[in-house]
Coordinates of C-alpha atoms in Angstrom, one line a residue:
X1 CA 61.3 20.9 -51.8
X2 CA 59.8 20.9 -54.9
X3 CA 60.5 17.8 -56.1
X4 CA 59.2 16.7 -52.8
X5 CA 55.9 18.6 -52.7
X6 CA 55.5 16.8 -57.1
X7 CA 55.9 13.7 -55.2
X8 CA 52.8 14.3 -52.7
X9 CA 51.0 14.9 -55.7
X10 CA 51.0 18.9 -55.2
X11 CA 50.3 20.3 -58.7
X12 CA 51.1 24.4 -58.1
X13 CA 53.3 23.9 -55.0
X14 CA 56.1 22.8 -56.6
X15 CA 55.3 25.2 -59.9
X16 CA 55.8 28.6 -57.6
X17 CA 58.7 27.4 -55.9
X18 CA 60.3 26.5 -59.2
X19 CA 59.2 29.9 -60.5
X20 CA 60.1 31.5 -56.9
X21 CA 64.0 31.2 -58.1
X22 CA 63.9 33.7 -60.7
X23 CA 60.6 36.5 -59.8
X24 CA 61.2 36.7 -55.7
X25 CA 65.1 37.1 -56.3
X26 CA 63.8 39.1 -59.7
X27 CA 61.8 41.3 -57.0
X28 CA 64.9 41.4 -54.9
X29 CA 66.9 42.5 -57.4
X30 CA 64.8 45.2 -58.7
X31 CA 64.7 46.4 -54.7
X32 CA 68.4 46.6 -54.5
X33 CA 68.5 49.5 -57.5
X34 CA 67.2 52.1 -55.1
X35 CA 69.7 51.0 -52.5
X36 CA 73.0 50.3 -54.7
X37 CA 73.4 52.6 -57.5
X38 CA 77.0 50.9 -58.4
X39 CA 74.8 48.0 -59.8
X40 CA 71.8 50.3 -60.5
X41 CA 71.8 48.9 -64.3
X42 CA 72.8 45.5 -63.6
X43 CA 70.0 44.7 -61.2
X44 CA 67.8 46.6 -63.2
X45 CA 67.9 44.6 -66.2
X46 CA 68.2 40.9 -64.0
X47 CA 65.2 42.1 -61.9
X48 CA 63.2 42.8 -65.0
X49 CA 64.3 39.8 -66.9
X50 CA 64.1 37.5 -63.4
X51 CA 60.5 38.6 -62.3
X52 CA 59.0 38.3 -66.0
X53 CA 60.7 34.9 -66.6
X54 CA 59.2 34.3 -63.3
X55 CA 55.8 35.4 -64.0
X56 CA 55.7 33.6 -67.5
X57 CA 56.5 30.0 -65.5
X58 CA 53.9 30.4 -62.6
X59 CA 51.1 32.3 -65.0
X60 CA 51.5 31.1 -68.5
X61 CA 53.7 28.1 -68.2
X62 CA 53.0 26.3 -71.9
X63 CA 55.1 29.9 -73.1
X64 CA 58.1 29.1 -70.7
X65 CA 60.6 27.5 -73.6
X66 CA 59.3 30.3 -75.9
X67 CA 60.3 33.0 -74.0
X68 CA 63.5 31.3 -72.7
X69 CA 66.0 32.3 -75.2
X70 CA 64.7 36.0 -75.2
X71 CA 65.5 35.7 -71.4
X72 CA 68.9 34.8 -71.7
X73 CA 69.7 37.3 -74.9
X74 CA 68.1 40.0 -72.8
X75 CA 69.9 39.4 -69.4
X76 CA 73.1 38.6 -71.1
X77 CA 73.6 41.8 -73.5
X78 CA 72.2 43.7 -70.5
X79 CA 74.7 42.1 -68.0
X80 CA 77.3 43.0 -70.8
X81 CA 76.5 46.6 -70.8
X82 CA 76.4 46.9 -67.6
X83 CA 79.8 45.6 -66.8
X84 CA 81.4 47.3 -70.0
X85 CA 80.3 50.7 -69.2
X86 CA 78.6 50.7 -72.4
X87 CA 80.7 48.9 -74.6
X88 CA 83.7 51.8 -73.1
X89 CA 85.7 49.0 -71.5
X90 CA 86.6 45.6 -73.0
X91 CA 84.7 42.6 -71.2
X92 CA 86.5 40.3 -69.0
X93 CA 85.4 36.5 -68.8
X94 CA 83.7 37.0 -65.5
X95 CA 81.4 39.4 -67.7
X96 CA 80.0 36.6 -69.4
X97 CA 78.9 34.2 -66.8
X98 CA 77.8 30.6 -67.4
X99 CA 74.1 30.8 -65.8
X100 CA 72.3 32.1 -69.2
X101 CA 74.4 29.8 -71.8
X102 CA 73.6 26.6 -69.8
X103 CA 69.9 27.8 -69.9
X104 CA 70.5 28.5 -73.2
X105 CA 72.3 25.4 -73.7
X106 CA 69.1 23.5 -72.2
X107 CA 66.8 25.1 -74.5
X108 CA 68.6 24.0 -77.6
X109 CA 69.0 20.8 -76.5
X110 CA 65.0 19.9 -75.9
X111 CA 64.1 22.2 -78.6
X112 CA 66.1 20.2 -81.2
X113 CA 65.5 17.2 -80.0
X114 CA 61.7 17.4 -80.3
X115 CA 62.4 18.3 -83.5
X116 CA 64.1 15.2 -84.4
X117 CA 61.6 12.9 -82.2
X118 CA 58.5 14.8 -84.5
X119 CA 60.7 14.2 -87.8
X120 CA 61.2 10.5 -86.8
X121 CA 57.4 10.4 -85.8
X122 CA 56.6 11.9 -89.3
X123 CA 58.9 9.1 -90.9
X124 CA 57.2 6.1 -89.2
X125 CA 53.2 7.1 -90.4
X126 CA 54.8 8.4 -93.9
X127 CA 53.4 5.2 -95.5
X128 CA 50.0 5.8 -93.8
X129 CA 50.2 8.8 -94.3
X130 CA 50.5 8.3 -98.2
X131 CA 47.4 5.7 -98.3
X132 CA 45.0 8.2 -96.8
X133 CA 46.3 10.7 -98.9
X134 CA 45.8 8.5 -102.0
X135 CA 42.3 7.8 -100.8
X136 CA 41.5 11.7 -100.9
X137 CA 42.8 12.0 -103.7
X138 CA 39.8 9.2 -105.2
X139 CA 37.8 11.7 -103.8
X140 CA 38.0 14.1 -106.7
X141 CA 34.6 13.6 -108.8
X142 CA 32.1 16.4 -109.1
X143 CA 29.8 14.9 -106.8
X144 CA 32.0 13.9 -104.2
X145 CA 33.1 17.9 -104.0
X146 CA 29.8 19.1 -103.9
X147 CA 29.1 16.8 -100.8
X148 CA 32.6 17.9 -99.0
X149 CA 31.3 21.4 -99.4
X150 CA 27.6 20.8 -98.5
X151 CA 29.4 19.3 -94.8
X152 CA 31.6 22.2 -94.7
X153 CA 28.5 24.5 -94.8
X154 CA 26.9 22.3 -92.5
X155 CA 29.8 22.3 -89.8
X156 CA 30.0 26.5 -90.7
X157 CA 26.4 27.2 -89.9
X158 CA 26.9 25.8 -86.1
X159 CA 27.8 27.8 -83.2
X160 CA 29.1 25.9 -80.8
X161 CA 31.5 26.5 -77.7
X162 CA 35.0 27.1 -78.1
X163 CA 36.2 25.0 -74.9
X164 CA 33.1 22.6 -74.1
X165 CA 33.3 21.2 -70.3
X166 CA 31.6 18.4 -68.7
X167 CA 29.2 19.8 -66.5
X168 CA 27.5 17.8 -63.3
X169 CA 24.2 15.7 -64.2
X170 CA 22.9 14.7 -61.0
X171 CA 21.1 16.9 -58.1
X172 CA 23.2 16.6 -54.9
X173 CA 20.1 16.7 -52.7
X174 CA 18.0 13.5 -54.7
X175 CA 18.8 10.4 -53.1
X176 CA 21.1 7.9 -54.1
X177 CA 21.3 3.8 -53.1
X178 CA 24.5 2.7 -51.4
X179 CA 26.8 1.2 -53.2
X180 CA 30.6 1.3 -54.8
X181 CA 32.3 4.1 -56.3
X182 CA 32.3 4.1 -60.1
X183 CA 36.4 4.4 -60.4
X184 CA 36.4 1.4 -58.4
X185 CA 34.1 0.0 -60.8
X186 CA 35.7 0.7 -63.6
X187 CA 39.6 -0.1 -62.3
X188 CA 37.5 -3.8 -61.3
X189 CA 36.6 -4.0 -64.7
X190 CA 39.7 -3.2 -66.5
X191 CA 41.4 -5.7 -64.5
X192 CA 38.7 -8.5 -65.4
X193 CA 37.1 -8.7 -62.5
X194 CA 33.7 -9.4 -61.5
X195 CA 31.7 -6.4 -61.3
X196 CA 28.0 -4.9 -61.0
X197 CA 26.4 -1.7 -61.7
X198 CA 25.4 0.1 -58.9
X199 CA 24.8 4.0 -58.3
X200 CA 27.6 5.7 -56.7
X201 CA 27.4 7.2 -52.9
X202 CA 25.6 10.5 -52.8
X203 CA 29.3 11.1 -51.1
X204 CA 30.9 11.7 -54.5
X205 CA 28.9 14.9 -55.5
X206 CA 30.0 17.8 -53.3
X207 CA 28.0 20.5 -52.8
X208 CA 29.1 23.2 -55.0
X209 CA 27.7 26.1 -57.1
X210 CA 30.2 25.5 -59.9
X211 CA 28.0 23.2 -62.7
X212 CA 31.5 21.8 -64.0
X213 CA 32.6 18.6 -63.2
X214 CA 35.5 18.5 -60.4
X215 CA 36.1 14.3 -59.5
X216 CA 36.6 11.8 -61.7
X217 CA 34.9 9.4 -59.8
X218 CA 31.8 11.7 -60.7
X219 CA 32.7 11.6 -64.6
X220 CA 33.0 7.8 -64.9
X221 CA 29.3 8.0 -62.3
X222 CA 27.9 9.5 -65.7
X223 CA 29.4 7.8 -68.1
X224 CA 28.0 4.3 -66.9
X225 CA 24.8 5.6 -67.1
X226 CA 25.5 7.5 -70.8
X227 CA 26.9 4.9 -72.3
X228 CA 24.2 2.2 -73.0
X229 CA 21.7 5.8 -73.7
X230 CA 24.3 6.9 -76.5
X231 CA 24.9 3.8 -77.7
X232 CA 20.9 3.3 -78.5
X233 CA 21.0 6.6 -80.3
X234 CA 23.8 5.8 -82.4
X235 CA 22.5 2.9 -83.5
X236 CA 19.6 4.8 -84.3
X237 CA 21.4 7.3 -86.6
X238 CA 23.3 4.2 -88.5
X239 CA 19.9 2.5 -89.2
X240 CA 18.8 5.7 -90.3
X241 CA 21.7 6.7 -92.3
X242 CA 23.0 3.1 -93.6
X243 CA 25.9 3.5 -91.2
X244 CA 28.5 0.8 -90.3
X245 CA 30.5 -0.6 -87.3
X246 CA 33.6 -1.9 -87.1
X247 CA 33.9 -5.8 -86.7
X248 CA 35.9 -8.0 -84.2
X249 CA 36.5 -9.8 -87.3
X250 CA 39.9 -8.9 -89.5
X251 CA 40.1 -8.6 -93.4
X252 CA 42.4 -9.7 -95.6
X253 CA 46.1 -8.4 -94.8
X254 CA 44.6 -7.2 -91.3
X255 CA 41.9 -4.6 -93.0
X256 CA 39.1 -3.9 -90.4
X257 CA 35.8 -5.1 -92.0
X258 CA 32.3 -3.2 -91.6
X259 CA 29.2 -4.4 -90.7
X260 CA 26.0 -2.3 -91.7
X261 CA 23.8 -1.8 -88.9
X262 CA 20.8 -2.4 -91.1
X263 CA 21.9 -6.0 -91.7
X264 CA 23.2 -6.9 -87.5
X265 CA 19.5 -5.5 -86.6
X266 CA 18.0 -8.5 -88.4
X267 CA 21.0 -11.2 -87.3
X268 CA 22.0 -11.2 -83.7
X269 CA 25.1 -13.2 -84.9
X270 CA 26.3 -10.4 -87.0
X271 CA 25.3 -7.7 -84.2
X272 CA 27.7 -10.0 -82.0
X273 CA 30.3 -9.7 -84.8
X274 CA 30.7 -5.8 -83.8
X275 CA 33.5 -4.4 -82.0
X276 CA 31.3 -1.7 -79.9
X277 CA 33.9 1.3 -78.6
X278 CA 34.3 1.0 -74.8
X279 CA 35.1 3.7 -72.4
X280 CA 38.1 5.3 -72.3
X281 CA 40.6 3.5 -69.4
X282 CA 40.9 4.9 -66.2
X283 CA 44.3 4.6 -67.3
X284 CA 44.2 6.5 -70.2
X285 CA 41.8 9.4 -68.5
X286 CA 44.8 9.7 -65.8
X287 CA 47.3 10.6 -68.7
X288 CA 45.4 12.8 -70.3
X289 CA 44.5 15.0 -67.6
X290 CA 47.9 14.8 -66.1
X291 CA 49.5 15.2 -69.8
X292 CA 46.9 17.4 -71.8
X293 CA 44.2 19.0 -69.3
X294 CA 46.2 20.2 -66.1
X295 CA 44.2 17.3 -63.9
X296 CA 41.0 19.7 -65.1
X297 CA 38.6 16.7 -65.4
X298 CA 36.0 18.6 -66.6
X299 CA 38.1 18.7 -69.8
X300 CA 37.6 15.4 -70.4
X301 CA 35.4 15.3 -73.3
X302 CA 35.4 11.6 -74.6
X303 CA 34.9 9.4 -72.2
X304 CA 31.9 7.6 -73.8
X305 CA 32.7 7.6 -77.6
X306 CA 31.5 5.6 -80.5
X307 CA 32.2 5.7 -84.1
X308 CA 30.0 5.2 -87.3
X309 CA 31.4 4.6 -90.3
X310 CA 30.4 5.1 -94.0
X311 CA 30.5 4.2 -97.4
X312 CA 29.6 7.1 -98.9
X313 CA 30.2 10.8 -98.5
X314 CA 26.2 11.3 -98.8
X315 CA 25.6 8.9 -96.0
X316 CA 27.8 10.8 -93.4
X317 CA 26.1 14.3 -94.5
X318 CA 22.7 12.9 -93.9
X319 CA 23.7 11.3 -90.7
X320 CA 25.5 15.2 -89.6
X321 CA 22.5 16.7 -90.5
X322 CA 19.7 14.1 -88.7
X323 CA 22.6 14.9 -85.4
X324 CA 21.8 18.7 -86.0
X325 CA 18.0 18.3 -86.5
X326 CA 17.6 16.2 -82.9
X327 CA 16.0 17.2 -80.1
X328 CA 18.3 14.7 -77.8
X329 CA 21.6 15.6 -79.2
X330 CA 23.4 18.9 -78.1
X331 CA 26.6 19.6 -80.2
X332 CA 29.0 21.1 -78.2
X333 CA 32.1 20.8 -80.6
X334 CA 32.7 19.8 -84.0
X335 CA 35.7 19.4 -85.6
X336 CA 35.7 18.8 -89.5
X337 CA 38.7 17.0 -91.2
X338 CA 37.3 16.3 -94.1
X339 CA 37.3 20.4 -95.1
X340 CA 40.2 20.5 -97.9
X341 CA 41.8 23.0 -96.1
X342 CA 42.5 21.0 -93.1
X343 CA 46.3 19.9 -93.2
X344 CA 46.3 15.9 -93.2
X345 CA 49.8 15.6 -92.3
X346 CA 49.1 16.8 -88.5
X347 CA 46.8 13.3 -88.4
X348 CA 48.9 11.2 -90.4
X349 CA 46.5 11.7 -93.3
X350 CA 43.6 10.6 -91.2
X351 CA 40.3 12.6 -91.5
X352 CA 37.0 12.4 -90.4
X353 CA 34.1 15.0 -88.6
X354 CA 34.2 14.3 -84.7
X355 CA 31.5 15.6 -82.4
X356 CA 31.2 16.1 -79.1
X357 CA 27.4 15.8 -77.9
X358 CA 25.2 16.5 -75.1
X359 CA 22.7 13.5 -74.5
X360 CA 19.3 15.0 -73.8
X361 CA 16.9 12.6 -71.7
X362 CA 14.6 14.5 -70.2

């Protein structure tokens, strides 16, 4: 059944009934020790260990393979006890049982063999990995430490939100024109089909006192609107902080090549030349919230994204700090890789300072 519920695209149905195998016969078990005191130990120690396991899978599930092995150690030297008398009588093979060591077998099995897939993962960005870190390393002069910890202090001095949501930016009761649904519009897009922008159907904002964004189709309503606003105020912050964008255009041995945003303002050929960062794919929004965000789609930060780049490390602080110091930008998150405490090797050696902003427009 709860495979079958998975497959109806049920997210806690089939989660309790999984977890309903070891706390309701965990809170059976602990039932039968005031009505059979032969096995008053034994179903003590199986009820406990059952209705915990249980609990950790239906309330804390990202703990489950943690707290597997403790679960079968526990039940098993318990079980052991029990049927020994203590350690007073030798153990039989029946004493063992097979339940617990095929768990136990199971964890091993997925817990070494992420292991090697990470290992093998490490292995194949180890050259990468060795490039950025030799680019740090240039990084050493005087100056270029005083401007790493001039961000740091920068980044420290901002109080932001721990887990930043995507909240609802439209007023159920205005009115919107008909038209298509924004998924649509976006799935019609990806697959290189004509398309138009319309506004969605006031149908896709539910009433509701909770300011966090619940439908997808809602999220990607926002983010056609956002996009072309954000985009404008990026450009701004590059023209105002000698930023660069990423060409369509390869360098030698397949480098990406730069454009300052300075020079494409003054030659629409060379603004052509940029390779602008589009929304993230419907596709790609399914798998993370499916993956990464338990199909919470106001967890979906970076939908609309763009990236500046730059030349020098006094360019990007300037930039961070006209970002703080505007009235239509919002940081909600920051995240600084460029601190020299931050452990490269969990990016492959990449690093950079990522923000998540609110767009203010009104």
């Amino acid at each position: 059944m709860a495979v079958v519920t998975a497959r109806l695209g049920c997210r806690r149905i089939p989660k309790t009934m999984f977890a309903s195998l070891f706390h309701v016969i965990g809170a059976y078990e602990l039932s039968q020790v005031f009505t059979d005191r032969d096995l008053l130990v034994s179903n003590l120690i199986w009820g406990t260990g059952d209705l915990s396991f249980g609990m950790v899978i239906e309330f804390g599930e990202r703990y489950m393979m943690t707290v597997l092995p403790f679960y079968c150690i526990f039940t098993s030297f318990g079980s052991i006890l029990s049927d020994t008398k203590r350690f007073t009588t030798p153990p039989t093979i029946s004493t063992f049982g097979y339940s617990n060591y095929l768990l136990l077998a199971a964890w091993l099995y997925f817990t070494v063999g992420r292991a090697i897939l990470i290992r093998r993962a490490f292995n194949n960005v180890k050259s990468e990995l060795l490039k950025y870190n030799d680019l740090w390393a240039s990084l050493s002069s005087e100056q270029s430490r005083l401007t790493l910890q001039r961000i740091g202090e920068t980044v420290s001095q901002l109080r932001v939100s721990s887990k930043p949501v995507q909240s609802r930016a439209h007023d159920p009761d205005s009115p919107l024109e008909a038209s298509s649904s924004p998924l649509a519009w976006m799935l019609q897009r990806s697959q290189g089909g004509s398309f138009s922008l319309h506004a969605p159907s006031k149908s896709v904002w539910p009433l509701s006192k909770d300011p966090r964004v619940v439908s997808l189709d809602q999220l990607y309503a926002q983010a056609v609107f956002v996009d072309p606003i954000f985009r404008q105020k990026v450009q701004e912050l590059a023209a105002e902080s000698r930023g660069l964008f990423p060409s369509v255009l390869q360098g030698p041995e397949g480098s990406v090549e730069c454009i300052p945003w300075r020079e494409a303002m003054a030659d629409e050929e060379l603004e052509q030349r940029i390779r602008w960062a589009q929304m993230k794919s419907v596709d790609r929004a399914v798998e993370k919230l499916v993956r990464s965000y338990n199909s919470d789609v106001s967890r979906l930060l970076d939908v609309v994204r763009q990236c500046i780049v730059f030349e020098r490390l006094e360019d990007l602080c300037e930039c961070l700090e006209r970002i703080l110091g505007d009235p239509e930008l919002v940081v909600m998150r920051i995240k600084n890789r460029l601190d020299p405490s931050f452990d490269a090797r969990t990016t492959g050696g990449y690093r950079d300072v990522a923000l998540n902003v609110r767009v203010v427009t009104e």
